[in-house]
mmCIF file of C-alpha atoms in Angstrom:
data_model
loop_
_atom_site.group_PDB
_atom_site.id
_atom_site.type_symbol
_atom_site.label_atom_id
_atom_site.label_comp_id
_atom_site.label_asym_id
_atom_site.label_seq_id
_atom_site.Cartn_x
_atom_site.Cartn_y
_atom_site.Cartn_z
ATOM 1 C CA MET A 1 21.349 19.320 -47.637
ATOM 2 C CA PRO A 2 23.994 18.009 -45.356
ATOM 3 C CA VAL A 3 23.726 14.355 -44.753
ATOM 4 C CA LYS A 4 24.384 14.334 -40.895
ATOM 5 C CA GLU A 5 22.104 17.075 -40.037
ATOM 6 C CA ARG A 6 21.675 16.518 -36.398
ATOM 7 C CA LYS A 7 25.418 16.938 -35.663
ATOM 8 C CA GLU A 8 26.298 19.587 -38.240
ATOM 9 C CA ILE A 9 23.312 22.043 -38.655
ATOM 10 C CA ASP A 10 24.512 24.349 -35.713
ATOM 11 C CA ALA A 11 28.336 24.337 -36.784
ATOM 12 C CA SER A 12 27.575 24.973 -40.433
ATOM 13 C CA ALA A 13 25.108 27.592 -39.583
ATOM 14 C CA LYS A 14 27.791 29.833 -38.119
ATOM 15 C CA GLN A 15 30.255 29.093 -40.965
ATOM 16 C CA ARG A 16 28.420 28.983 -44.188
ATOM 17 C CA PRO A 17 26.662 32.024 -45.970
ATOM 18 C CA ASN A 18 23.895 29.730 -47.310
ATOM 19 C CA SER A 19 23.373 27.879 -44.202
ATOM 20 C CA TYR A 20 19.943 26.531 -42.824
ATOM 21 C CA GLU A 21 19.804 29.292 -40.237
ATOM 22 C CA ASP A 22 20.741 32.042 -42.777
ATOM 23 C CA HIS A 23 17.667 30.760 -45.023
ATOM 24 C CA LYS A 24 15.448 30.735 -42.125
ATOM 25 C CA ARG A 25 16.055 34.211 -41.012
ATOM 26 C CA ARG A 26 15.751 35.531 -44.477
ATOM 27 C CA SER A 27 12.508 33.619 -45.114
ATOM 28 C CA GLU A 28 11.012 34.821 -42.005
ATOM 29 C CA LYS A 29 11.978 38.403 -42.712
ATOM 30 C CA HIS A 30 10.495 38.192 -46.091
ATOM 31 C CA PHE A 31 7.034 36.188 -45.211
ATOM 32 C CA SER A 32 4.926 37.009 -42.352
ATOM 33 C CA ALA A 33 1.464 35.801 -41.248
ATOM 34 C CA ALA A 34 0.105 38.817 -42.840
ATOM 35 C CA ASP A 35 1.032 37.453 -46.369
ATOM 36 C CA THR A 36 -1.816 35.146 -46.432
ATOM 37 C CA ILE A 37 -4.012 35.922 -49.726
ATOM 38 C CA SER A 38 -7.653 35.648 -49.588
ATOM 39 C CA ASP A 39 -8.871 34.967 -53.171
ATOM 40 C CA SER A 40 -9.521 31.483 -54.559
ATOM 41 C CA ASN A 41 -8.391 31.361 -58.118
ATOM 42 C CA LEU A 42 -5.151 29.574 -59.454
ATOM 43 C CA TYR A 43 -3.167 32.589 -58.461
ATOM 44 C CA ASN A 44 -4.464 33.132 -54.988
ATOM 45 C CA MET A 45 -4.410 31.239 -51.605
ATOM 46 C CA GLN A 46 -7.672 30.026 -49.965
ATOM 47 C CA SER A 47 -8.745 32.055 -46.748
ATOM 48 C CA THR A 48 -10.670 28.980 -45.379
ATOM 49 C CA LYS A 49 -9.572 25.294 -44.867
ATOM 50 C CA THR A 50 -10.976 23.024 -47.545
ATOM 51 C CA ARG A 51 -10.888 19.184 -47.422
ATOM 52 C CA THR A 52 -7.973 17.419 -49.327
ATOM 53 C CA PRO A 53 -7.049 13.710 -49.063
ATOM 54 C CA PRO A 54 -4.191 13.392 -46.383
ATOM 55 C CA VAL A 55 -1.019 12.801 -48.185
ATOM 56 C CA VAL A 56 2.225 11.004 -46.981
ATOM 57 C CA PHE A 57 5.047 11.733 -49.573
ATOM 58 C CA LEU A 58 8.284 9.854 -49.008
ATOM 59 C CA LYS A 59 10.705 12.420 -50.342
ATOM 60 C CA THR A 60 13.651 10.383 -51.827
ATOM 61 C CA HIS A 61 17.105 11.923 -52.622
ATOM 62 C CA LYS A 62 18.097 13.228 -56.195
ATOM 63 C CA THR A 63 15.009 11.864 -57.880
ATOM 64 C CA GLY A 64 13.065 15.041 -58.671
ATOM 65 C CA SER A 65 11.267 14.934 -55.155
ATOM 66 C CA SER A 66 11.808 18.619 -54.335
ATOM 67 C CA THR A 67 9.652 19.571 -57.518
ATOM 68 C CA VAL A 68 6.851 17.023 -56.230
ATOM 69 C CA GLN A 69 7.306 18.536 -52.761
ATOM 70 C CA ASN A 70 6.832 22.051 -54.099
ATOM 71 C CA LEU A 71 3.575 20.957 -55.659
ATOM 72 C CA LEU A 72 2.341 19.546 -52.391
ATOM 73 C CA PHE A 73 3.513 22.800 -50.560
ATOM 74 C CA ARG A 74 1.365 24.840 -52.938
ATOM 75 C CA MET A 75 -1.639 22.548 -52.845
ATOM 76 C CA GLY A 76 -1.426 22.496 -49.050
ATOM 77 C CA GLU A 77 -1.141 26.160 -48.620
ATOM 78 C CA GLN A 78 -4.046 26.973 -50.979
ATOM 79 C CA LYS A 79 -6.203 24.422 -49.105
ATOM 80 C CA ARG A 80 -5.136 25.598 -45.817
ATOM 81 C CA ALA A 81 -3.860 21.953 -45.042
ATOM 82 C CA THR A 82 -2.185 21.208 -41.843
ATOM 83 C CA PHE A 83 1.571 20.085 -42.489
ATOM 84 C CA ALA A 84 3.480 17.551 -40.303
ATOM 85 C CA PHE A 85 6.821 19.315 -40.033
ATOM 86 C CA PRO A 86 10.038 18.096 -38.282
ATOM 87 C CA SER A 87 10.472 19.334 -34.497
ATOM 88 C CA TYR A 88 13.744 20.639 -35.571
ATOM 89 C CA THR A 89 15.020 22.224 -39.015
ATOM 90 C CA PHE A 90 14.035 20.484 -42.299
ATOM 91 C CA GLN A 91 14.380 16.691 -41.841
ATOM 92 C CA PHE A 92 12.901 14.062 -39.651
ATOM 93 C CA SER A 93 16.209 13.277 -38.048
ATOM 94 C CA TYR A 94 17.656 11.660 -41.066
ATOM 95 C CA PRO A 95 19.176 9.284 -41.468
ATOM 96 C CA ASP A 96 17.442 7.708 -38.653
ATOM 97 C CA LYS A 97 14.250 5.876 -39.396
ATOM 98 C CA PHE A 98 11.165 7.940 -39.096
ATOM 99 C CA LYS A 99 9.366 8.102 -35.722
ATOM 100 C CA ALA A 100 6.284 9.857 -34.853
ATOM 101 C CA GLU A 101 8.172 11.622 -32.040
ATOM 102 C CA PHE A 102 10.326 13.476 -34.533
ATOM 103 C CA VAL A 103 7.084 15.644 -35.713
ATOM 104 C CA GLU A 104 6.287 19.002 -34.389
ATOM 105 C CA LYS A 105 3.096 18.898 -32.133
ATOM 106 C CA LEU A 106 -0.306 19.135 -33.829
ATOM 107 C CA PRO A 107 -1.658 22.775 -33.732
ATOM 108 C CA LYS A 108 -4.373 23.220 -31.492
ATOM 109 C CA ASP A 109 -6.996 24.081 -34.293
ATOM 110 C CA SER A 110 -6.255 21.094 -36.349
ATOM 111 C CA PRO A 111 -7.780 17.631 -35.833
ATOM 112 C CA ASN A 112 -5.138 15.822 -37.682
ATOM 113 C CA PHE A 113 -2.121 16.430 -40.126
ATOM 114 C CA ASP A 114 -3.074 16.506 -43.670
ATOM 115 C CA ILE A 115 0.373 16.475 -45.434
ATOM 116 C CA ILE A 116 3.872 15.115 -44.451
ATOM 117 C CA CYS A 117 6.476 15.648 -47.218
ATOM 118 C CA SER A 118 9.877 16.587 -45.682
ATOM 119 C CA HIS A 119 12.882 14.222 -45.913
ATOM 120 C CA MET A 120 12.591 11.041 -43.895
ATOM 121 C CA ARG A 121 13.720 7.484 -43.860
ATOM 122 C CA LEU A 122 10.574 5.408 -44.216
ATOM 123 C CA ASP A 123 9.032 3.462 -41.275
ATOM 124 C CA VAL A 124 5.425 2.632 -42.339
ATOM 125 C CA ASP A 125 4.227 1.622 -38.920
ATOM 126 C CA GLU A 126 5.160 4.801 -37.210
ATOM 127 C CA LEU A 127 3.739 6.969 -40.242
ATOM 128 C CA LYS A 128 0.514 5.109 -39.817
ATOM 129 C CA ARG A 129 0.620 5.927 -36.089
ATOM 130 C CA MET A 130 0.188 9.640 -36.819
ATOM 131 C CA MET A 131 -1.301 10.169 -40.224
ATOM 132 C CA PRO A 132 -5.092 9.475 -40.905
ATOM 133 C CA PRO A 133 -6.089 6.041 -41.963
ATOM 134 C CA ASP A 134 -7.385 7.200 -45.433
ATOM 135 C CA SER A 135 -3.809 8.799 -46.323
ATOM 136 C CA ILE A 136 -2.589 8.518 -49.867
ATOM 137 C CA TYR A 137 1.215 7.339 -49.671
ATOM 138 C CA ILE A 138 3.294 8.582 -52.585
ATOM 139 C CA SER A 139 6.958 8.636 -53.567
ATOM 140 C CA ILE A 140 9.108 8.990 -56.507
ATOM 141 C CA LEU A 141 12.112 6.864 -57.873
ATOM 142 C CA ARG A 142 14.694 7.614 -60.620
ATOM 143 C CA GLU A 143 16.715 5.478 -62.863
ATOM 144 C CA PRO A 144 19.465 4.195 -60.557
ATOM 145 C CA VAL A 145 22.493 5.121 -62.779
ATOM 146 C CA GLN A 146 21.332 8.730 -62.884
ATOM 147 C CA THR A 147 20.515 8.683 -59.284
ATOM 148 C CA PHE A 148 23.712 7.565 -58.020
ATOM 149 C CA GLU A 149 25.794 10.009 -60.354
ATOM 150 C CA SER A 150 23.633 12.941 -58.904
ATOM 151 C CA VAL A 151 23.928 11.661 -55.477
ATOM 152 C CA PHE A 152 27.628 11.267 -55.775
ATOM 153 C CA SER A 153 27.914 14.732 -57.242
ATOM 154 C CA TYR A 154 25.793 16.584 -54.810
ATOM 155 C CA TYR A 155 27.400 14.822 -51.556
ATOM 156 C CA THR A 156 30.895 14.605 -52.647
ATOM 157 C CA PHE A 157 32.053 16.462 -49.537
ATOM 158 C CA SER A 158 29.463 15.099 -47.163
ATOM 159 C CA VAL A 159 29.570 11.453 -47.442
ATOM 160 C CA PRO A 160 32.954 10.060 -46.167
ATOM 161 C CA ALA A 161 33.471 7.272 -48.859
ATOM 162 C CA PHE A 162 32.858 9.774 -51.717
ATOM 163 C CA SER A 163 35.012 12.429 -50.076
ATOM 164 C CA LEU A 164 37.942 9.886 -49.800
ATOM 165 C CA ALA A 165 37.651 8.746 -53.513
ATOM 166 C CA HIS A 166 37.759 12.530 -54.361
ATOM 167 C CA LYS A 167 40.918 12.962 -52.608
ATOM 168 C CA VAL A 168 42.503 9.945 -54.312
ATOM 169 C CA ALA A 169 41.092 11.138 -57.660
ATOM 170 C CA GLU A 170 42.650 14.620 -56.993
ATOM 171 C CA THR A 171 46.094 13.645 -55.852
ATOM 172 C CA LYS A 172 46.738 10.305 -57.788
ATOM 173 C CA ASP A 173 44.324 10.090 -60.729
ATOM 174 C CA LEU A 174 43.392 12.183 -63.583
ATOM 175 C CA ARG A 175 39.805 10.427 -63.888
ATOM 176 C CA PRO A 176 36.462 11.644 -62.361
ATOM 177 C CA ALA A 177 36.207 10.836 -58.489
ATOM 178 C CA LEU A 178 33.107 8.745 -59.457
ATOM 179 C CA SER A 179 35.173 6.523 -61.535
ATOM 180 C CA VAL A 180 37.760 6.283 -58.900
ATOM 181 C CA PHE A 181 35.146 5.249 -56.463
ATOM 182 C CA LEU A 182 33.428 2.608 -58.597
ATOM 183 C CA GLU A 183 36.729 1.035 -59.498
ATOM 184 C CA SER A 184 36.891 -0.494 -55.890
ATOM 185 C CA PRO A 185 33.943 0.866 -53.837
ATOM 186 C CA GLU A 186 34.520 -1.552 -50.973
ATOM 187 C CA SER A 187 37.758 0.030 -50.335
ATOM 188 C CA PHE A 188 36.124 3.558 -49.759
ATOM 189 C CA TRP A 189 32.564 2.634 -48.270
ATOM 190 C CA ASP A 190 32.194 1.396 -44.553
ATOM 191 C CA PRO A 191 29.076 -0.440 -44.246
ATOM 192 C CA LYS A 192 28.851 0.725 -40.586
ATOM 193 C CA ASP A 193 28.420 4.372 -41.923
ATOM 194 C CA PRO A 194 24.990 5.519 -40.773
ATOM 195 C CA ASP A 195 24.494 7.556 -43.892
ATOM 196 C CA GLY A 196 22.693 5.741 -46.744
ATOM 197 C CA PHE A 197 24.103 7.463 -49.703
ATOM 198 C CA GLY A 198 27.123 5.450 -50.438
ATOM 199 C CA LYS A 199 25.138 2.270 -51.658
ATOM 200 C CA ASN A 200 21.561 1.945 -52.732
ATOM 201 C CA PRO A 201 20.477 5.331 -51.631
ATOM 202 C CA MET A 202 17.051 4.879 -52.825
ATOM 203 C CA SER A 203 16.494 1.555 -50.917
ATOM 204 C CA PHE A 204 17.879 3.382 -47.909
ATOM 205 C CA ASP A 205 15.347 5.958 -47.998
ATOM 206 C CA PHE A 206 12.492 3.400 -48.494
ATOM 207 C CA GLY A 207 13.700 2.071 -44.982
ATOM 208 C CA LEU A 208 15.791 -0.565 -46.403
ATOM 209 C CA ASP A 209 19.275 -1.711 -45.389
ATOM 210 C CA SER A 210 22.113 -2.475 -47.865
ATOM 211 C CA ARG A 211 24.026 -4.664 -45.191
ATOM 212 C CA ASP A 212 21.049 -6.946 -44.704
ATOM 213 C CA LEU A 213 18.445 -7.224 -47.719
ATOM 214 C CA ASN A 214 18.759 -10.511 -49.122
ATOM 215 C CA SER A 215 16.663 -12.648 -46.583
ATOM 216 C CA SER A 216 13.934 -9.941 -46.330
ATOM 217 C CA TRP A 217 13.849 -8.450 -49.854
ATOM 218 C CA SER A 218 10.635 -10.103 -51.242
ATOM 219 C CA ALA A 219 8.614 -9.338 -47.974
ATOM 220 C CA ASN A 220 9.973 -5.958 -48.065
ATOM 221 C CA LEU A 221 8.692 -5.192 -51.721
ATOM 222 C CA THR A 222 5.426 -6.706 -50.588
ATOM 223 C CA LEU A 223 5.078 -4.317 -47.801
ATOM 224 C CA LEU A 224 5.963 -1.302 -49.967
ATOM 225 C CA LYS A 225 3.535 -2.398 -52.784
ATOM 226 C CA GLU A 226 0.610 -2.672 -50.193
ATOM 227 C CA THR A 227 1.626 0.729 -48.663
ATOM 228 C CA PHE A 228 2.240 3.071 -51.549
ATOM 229 C CA ASP A 229 -0.708 4.176 -53.777
ATOM 230 C CA LEU A 230 1.558 5.480 -56.214
ATOM 231 C CA VAL A 231 5.390 5.676 -56.728
ATOM 232 C CA MET A 232 6.239 8.012 -59.407
ATOM 233 C CA ILE A 233 8.989 7.605 -61.912
ATOM 234 C CA ALA A 234 11.073 10.430 -62.590
ATOM 235 C CA GLU A 235 11.765 9.477 -66.296
ATOM 236 C CA HIS A 236 8.072 9.449 -66.742
ATOM 237 C CA PHE A 237 7.462 12.838 -64.726
ATOM 238 C CA ASP A 238 4.458 14.098 -66.406
ATOM 239 C CA GLU A 239 2.596 10.881 -66.704
ATOM 240 C CA SER A 240 3.227 10.508 -62.940
ATOM 241 C CA LEU A 241 1.619 13.740 -62.215
ATOM 242 C CA VAL A 242 -1.398 12.916 -64.074
ATOM 243 C CA LEU A 243 -1.910 9.728 -61.965
ATOM 244 C CA LEU A 244 -1.094 11.761 -59.018
ATOM 245 C CA GLY A 245 -3.623 14.275 -59.974
ATOM 246 C CA SER A 246 -6.242 11.676 -60.287
ATOM 247 C CA LEU A 247 -5.408 10.378 -56.678
ATOM 248 C CA LEU A 248 -5.500 13.994 -55.245
ATOM 249 C CA LYS A 249 -8.198 15.337 -57.548
ATOM 250 C CA LEU A 250 -5.899 18.116 -58.896
ATOM 251 C CA GLY A 251 -6.333 19.815 -62.391
ATOM 252 C CA PRO A 252 -3.675 20.455 -64.972
ATOM 253 C CA GLU A 253 -3.189 23.981 -63.581
ATOM 254 C CA GLU A 254 -2.634 22.728 -60.152
ATOM 255 C CA LEU A 255 -0.159 20.150 -61.359
ATOM 256 C CA ALA A 256 1.979 22.608 -63.330
ATOM 257 C CA TYR A 257 5.639 22.955 -62.085
ATOM 258 C CA VAL A 258 9.199 23.996 -62.943
ATOM 259 C CA ARG A 259 12.098 21.587 -62.279
ATOM 260 C CA LEU A 260 13.710 22.460 -58.970
ATOM 261 C CA ASN A 261 17.089 21.842 -57.420
ATOM 262 C CA ALA A 262 18.871 21.341 -60.629
ATOM 263 C CA ARG A 263 22.565 21.297 -60.855
ATOM 264 C CA SER A 264 24.658 23.247 -63.533
ATOM 265 C CA ALA A 265 25.434 21.068 -66.452
ATOM 266 C CA ARG A 266 29.136 21.360 -65.727
ATOM 267 C CA ASN A 267 28.618 19.440 -62.464
ATOM 268 C CA VAL A 268 27.111 16.440 -64.185
ATOM 269 C CA THR A 269 29.629 13.615 -64.837
ATOM 270 C CA PRO A 270 29.487 12.147 -68.250
ATOM 271 C CA LEU A 271 28.936 8.363 -67.911
ATOM 272 C CA ASP A 272 30.455 5.691 -70.232
ATOM 273 C CA ASP A 273 29.134 2.176 -70.559
ATOM 274 C CA LEU A 274 31.560 0.631 -68.054
ATOM 275 C CA THR A 275 30.776 3.331 -65.475
ATOM 276 C CA LYS A 276 27.040 2.637 -65.966
ATOM 277 C CA ASP A 277 27.366 -1.133 -65.521
ATOM 278 C CA ARG A 278 29.543 -0.505 -62.314
ATOM 279 C CA ILE A 279 26.813 1.820 -60.812
ATOM 280 C CA ARG A 280 24.219 -0.855 -61.559
ATOM 281 C CA ALA A 281 26.213 -3.696 -59.995
ATOM 282 C CA TRP A 282 27.167 -1.530 -56.964
ATOM 283 C CA ASN A 283 23.554 -0.362 -56.571
ATOM 284 C CA SER A 284 21.894 -3.778 -57.359
ATOM 285 C CA LYS A 285 19.138 -3.294 -54.760
ATOM 286 C CA ASP A 286 18.317 0.093 -56.154
ATOM 287 C CA VAL A 287 17.885 -1.371 -59.650
ATOM 288 C CA GLN A 288 15.605 -4.221 -58.346
ATOM 289 C CA LEU A 289 13.589 -1.480 -56.478
ATOM 290 C CA TYR A 290 13.323 0.746 -59.477
ATOM 291 C CA ASP A 291 12.329 -2.141 -61.975
ATOM 292 C CA PHE A 292 9.736 -3.567 -59.451
ATOM 293 C CA PHE A 293 8.041 0.006 -59.259
ATOM 294 C CA LEU A 294 8.462 0.639 -62.959
ATOM 295 C CA LYS A 295 6.531 -2.362 -63.748
ATOM 296 C CA LEU A 296 3.805 -1.422 -61.314
ATOM 297 C CA PHE A 297 3.732 2.156 -62.524
ATOM 298 C CA TRP A 298 2.976 0.925 -65.998
ATOM 299 C CA GLU A 299 0.326 -1.479 -64.626
ATOM 300 C CA LYS A 300 -1.471 1.434 -62.938
ATOM 301 C CA ALA A 301 -1.064 3.516 -66.201
ATOM 302 C CA GLU A 302 -2.806 0.845 -68.023
ATOM 303 C CA HIS A 303 -5.562 0.657 -65.548
ATOM 304 C CA TYR A 304 -5.836 4.483 -65.640
ATOM 305 C CA GLY A 305 -6.042 4.154 -69.482
ATOM 306 C CA LEU A 306 -3.181 4.908 -71.739
ATOM 307 C CA GLU A 307 -5.167 7.032 -74.225
ATOM 308 C CA ARG A 308 -6.718 8.892 -71.263
ATOM 309 C CA LEU A 309 -3.162 9.342 -69.801
ATOM 310 C CA LYS A 310 -1.862 10.718 -73.021
ATOM 311 C CA ARG A 311 -4.622 13.331 -73.131
ATOM 312 C CA GLY A 312 -3.814 14.208 -69.461
ATOM 313 C CA VAL A 313 -0.209 14.696 -70.271
ATOM 314 C CA ASP A 314 -0.946 17.051 -73.182
ATOM 315 C CA LEU A 315 -3.209 19.146 -70.912
ATOM 316 C CA LEU A 316 -0.704 19.300 -68.206
ATOM 317 C CA ARG A 317 2.148 20.186 -70.580
ATOM 318 C CA ALA A 318 -0.101 22.985 -72.288
ATOM 319 C CA SER A 319 -0.802 24.394 -68.706
ATOM 320 C CA LYS A 320 2.829 23.998 -67.592
ATOM 321 C CA ASP A 321 3.931 25.908 -70.693
ATOM 322 C CA ARG A 322 1.394 28.716 -70.172
ATOM 323 C CA ILE A 323 2.061 29.099 -66.407
ATOM 324 C CA THR A 324 6.049 28.920 -67.096
ATOM 325 C CA GLN A 325 5.663 31.632 -69.748
ATOM 326 C CA ARG A 326 3.592 33.799 -67.507
ATOM 327 C CA CYS A 327 5.905 33.303 -64.306
ATOM 328 C CA VAL A 328 9.471 32.818 -65.522
ATOM 329 C CA ALA A 329 11.597 35.568 -66.860
ATOM 330 C CA ARG A 330 14.819 33.413 -66.832
ATOM 331 C CA LYS A 331 15.717 29.993 -65.844
ATOM 332 C CA GLU A 332 19.077 28.244 -65.047
ATOM 333 C CA VAL A 333 19.900 31.330 -63.108
ATOM 334 C CA PRO A 334 23.277 31.031 -61.312
ATOM 335 C CA PRO A 335 22.980 31.327 -57.377
ATOM 336 C CA VAL A 336 25.188 34.733 -57.458
ATOM 337 C CA GLU A 337 22.517 36.416 -59.549
ATOM 338 C CA LEU A 338 19.629 35.507 -57.268
ATOM 339 C CA GLU A 339 18.479 37.308 -54.227
ATOM 340 C CA ASP A 340 19.032 35.548 -51.101
ATOM 341 C CA PHE A 341 15.384 34.485 -50.594
ATOM 342 C CA MET A 342 15.127 32.882 -54.090
ATOM 343 C CA ARG A 343 18.534 31.065 -53.865
ATOM 344 C CA PRO A 344 18.595 27.367 -53.601
ATOM 345 C CA TRP A 345 20.879 25.553 -50.809
ATOM 346 C CA GLN A 346 24.410 25.408 -52.291
ATOM 347 C CA THR A 347 26.761 22.462 -51.605
ATOM 348 C CA ASP A 348 30.493 22.567 -51.720
ATOM 349 C CA SER A 349 30.562 20.514 -54.652
ATOM 350 C CA VAL A 350 27.981 21.541 -56.969
ATOM 351 C CA THR A 351 26.153 24.705 -58.141
ATOM 352 C CA ILE A 352 22.187 24.651 -57.928
ATOM 353 C CA LEU A 353 20.355 27.052 -60.238
ATOM 354 C CA GLY A 354 17.386 28.939 -59.813
ATOM 355 C CA TYR A 355 14.849 31.190 -61.436
ATOM 356 C CA HIS A 356 13.984 34.726 -62.169
ATOM 357 C CA VAL A 357 10.234 35.660 -61.949
ATOM 358 C CA GLN A 358 8.655 37.874 -64.505
ATOM 359 C CA GLY A 359 8.288 41.654 -63.398
ATOM 360 C CA ASN A 360 5.125 42.618 -65.122
ATOM 361 C CA LEU A 361 2.662 40.695 -62.654
ATOM 362 C CA SER A 362 -0.055 41.552 -60.233
ATOM 363 C CA LYS A 363 0.575 41.067 -56.721
ATOM 364 C CA HIS A 364 -1.474 37.683 -56.444
ATOM 365 C CA GLU A 365 0.211 36.500 -59.811
ATOM 366 C CA GLN A 366 3.773 37.471 -58.205
ATOM 367 C CA GLU A 367 2.960 35.684 -55.091
ATOM 368 C CA PHE A 368 1.901 32.527 -57.028
ATOM 369 C CA CYS A 369 4.843 32.644 -59.316
ATOM 370 C CA ARG A 370 7.445 33.101 -56.449
ATOM 371 C CA ARG A 371 5.934 29.951 -54.827
ATOM 372 C CA LEU A 372 6.261 28.060 -58.078
ATOM 373 C CA VAL A 373 9.989 28.610 -58.150
ATOM 374 C CA LEU A 374 10.629 28.890 -54.393
ATOM 375 C CA PRO A 375 13.479 26.778 -53.196
ATOM 376 C CA GLU A 376 12.605 23.876 -50.602
ATOM 377 C CA LEU A 377 14.262 25.495 -47.553
ATOM 378 C CA GLN A 378 12.544 28.816 -47.825
ATOM 379 C CA TYR A 379 9.076 27.549 -48.567
ATOM 380 C CA HIS A 380 9.431 25.045 -45.648
ATOM 381 C CA THR A 381 10.372 27.883 -43.492
ATOM 382 C CA HIS A 382 7.465 30.265 -44.838
ATOM 383 C CA LEU A 383 4.774 27.335 -44.094
ATOM 384 C CA TYR A 384 6.105 26.487 -40.686
ATOM 385 C CA PHE A 385 5.993 30.315 -39.601
ATOM 386 C CA LYS A 386 2.544 30.661 -41.097
ATOM 387 C CA GLN A 387 1.383 27.304 -39.189
ATOM 388 C CA TYR A 388 2.738 27.871 -36.008
ATOM 389 C CA GLY A 389 3.432 31.722 -35.987
ATOM 390 C CA ARG A 390 6.903 31.453 -34.799
ATOM 391 C CA ALA A 391 10.406 30.521 -36.202
ATOM 392 C CA MET A 392 11.720 27.134 -36.721
ATOM 393 C CA ARG A 393 13.842 25.445 -33.893
ATOM 394 C CA SER A 394 17.306 24.553 -34.200
ATOM 395 C CA ILE A 395 18.743 21.028 -33.316
ATOM 396 C CA PRO A 396 19.535 21.156 -29.612
ATOM 397 C CA THR A 397 23.374 21.214 -29.019
ATOM 398 C CA GLU A 398 23.254 18.947 -26.123
#
């Protein structure tokens, strides 16, 4: 998604074939309130609301968070949960810190919000103002070298520092733009730039600021440790899901997933040791954040029981394989071969791949399988329409 959503959404919607507004219109055309499914097994949606623990998911960038969000979307839709959606479009006024006022009003028939899982920049106090006190707080982190490579690739033309490095590499250098940037990142990065992708992007999503971290770092980590029930680790994704399932009381079938928002392999920059070292040095706070929560993750895993965790992973993978085989006819499908409704958002710098769903499915199976592989924007639009009975609103131009 674009970095400066509030300023760019309306202009881009008029110019780009895969804009937010285009996705919104296509999604609304395909889905309607009449699409509610009444059965209660795995492949069908519940007709009555059932209790689920309230969930706060801090959706971090380029960490595998879209796959987790899809799981929460499916869980929430099946249990008729009330989602806390942004008042406008798909993000909570990112890169501003989250505020309760950014949230669409609570539906009249709902006593409280059950799930919040759209992109935001963390503000713990504001979240606690609007979510129930028994909410489960979760997020996900990814190894910082791979995260930054993905962020740079995905946002090359959205982040000014990355775009400038790309221009230099294109006109004066034969090396990858990422290498050019990392050779002298201070010459490209403006610490006053409001976007948080140029340095320590995961820390930025967690509400921390690269410009002033040293004095408050220990206190910030303590607050995050006390707030989050689970910070998943992308490199241990299946283990993370088993621990998540224990918190949310979900079985292996409900935790099954396919990897969403994946780039084409040709858009992934190979990294030598020098480049990796430079990424770690430039994103030192992300390294500390990741290492801190990686240690906590394994402490939680040991408390859960490592043998029990292994058995859970085996069950999850077996369910995932069965459901993927049943649902997916073809993976890594280029966007030009996907129907509009199933095409992920495409940036100017990378190609995001999708899925073809099997054709020999019942109606209920097809609905489940399409949701399993449904891109973020389309699923968000569908759930918003289903919850409010109207289209999402665009950012005001004035």
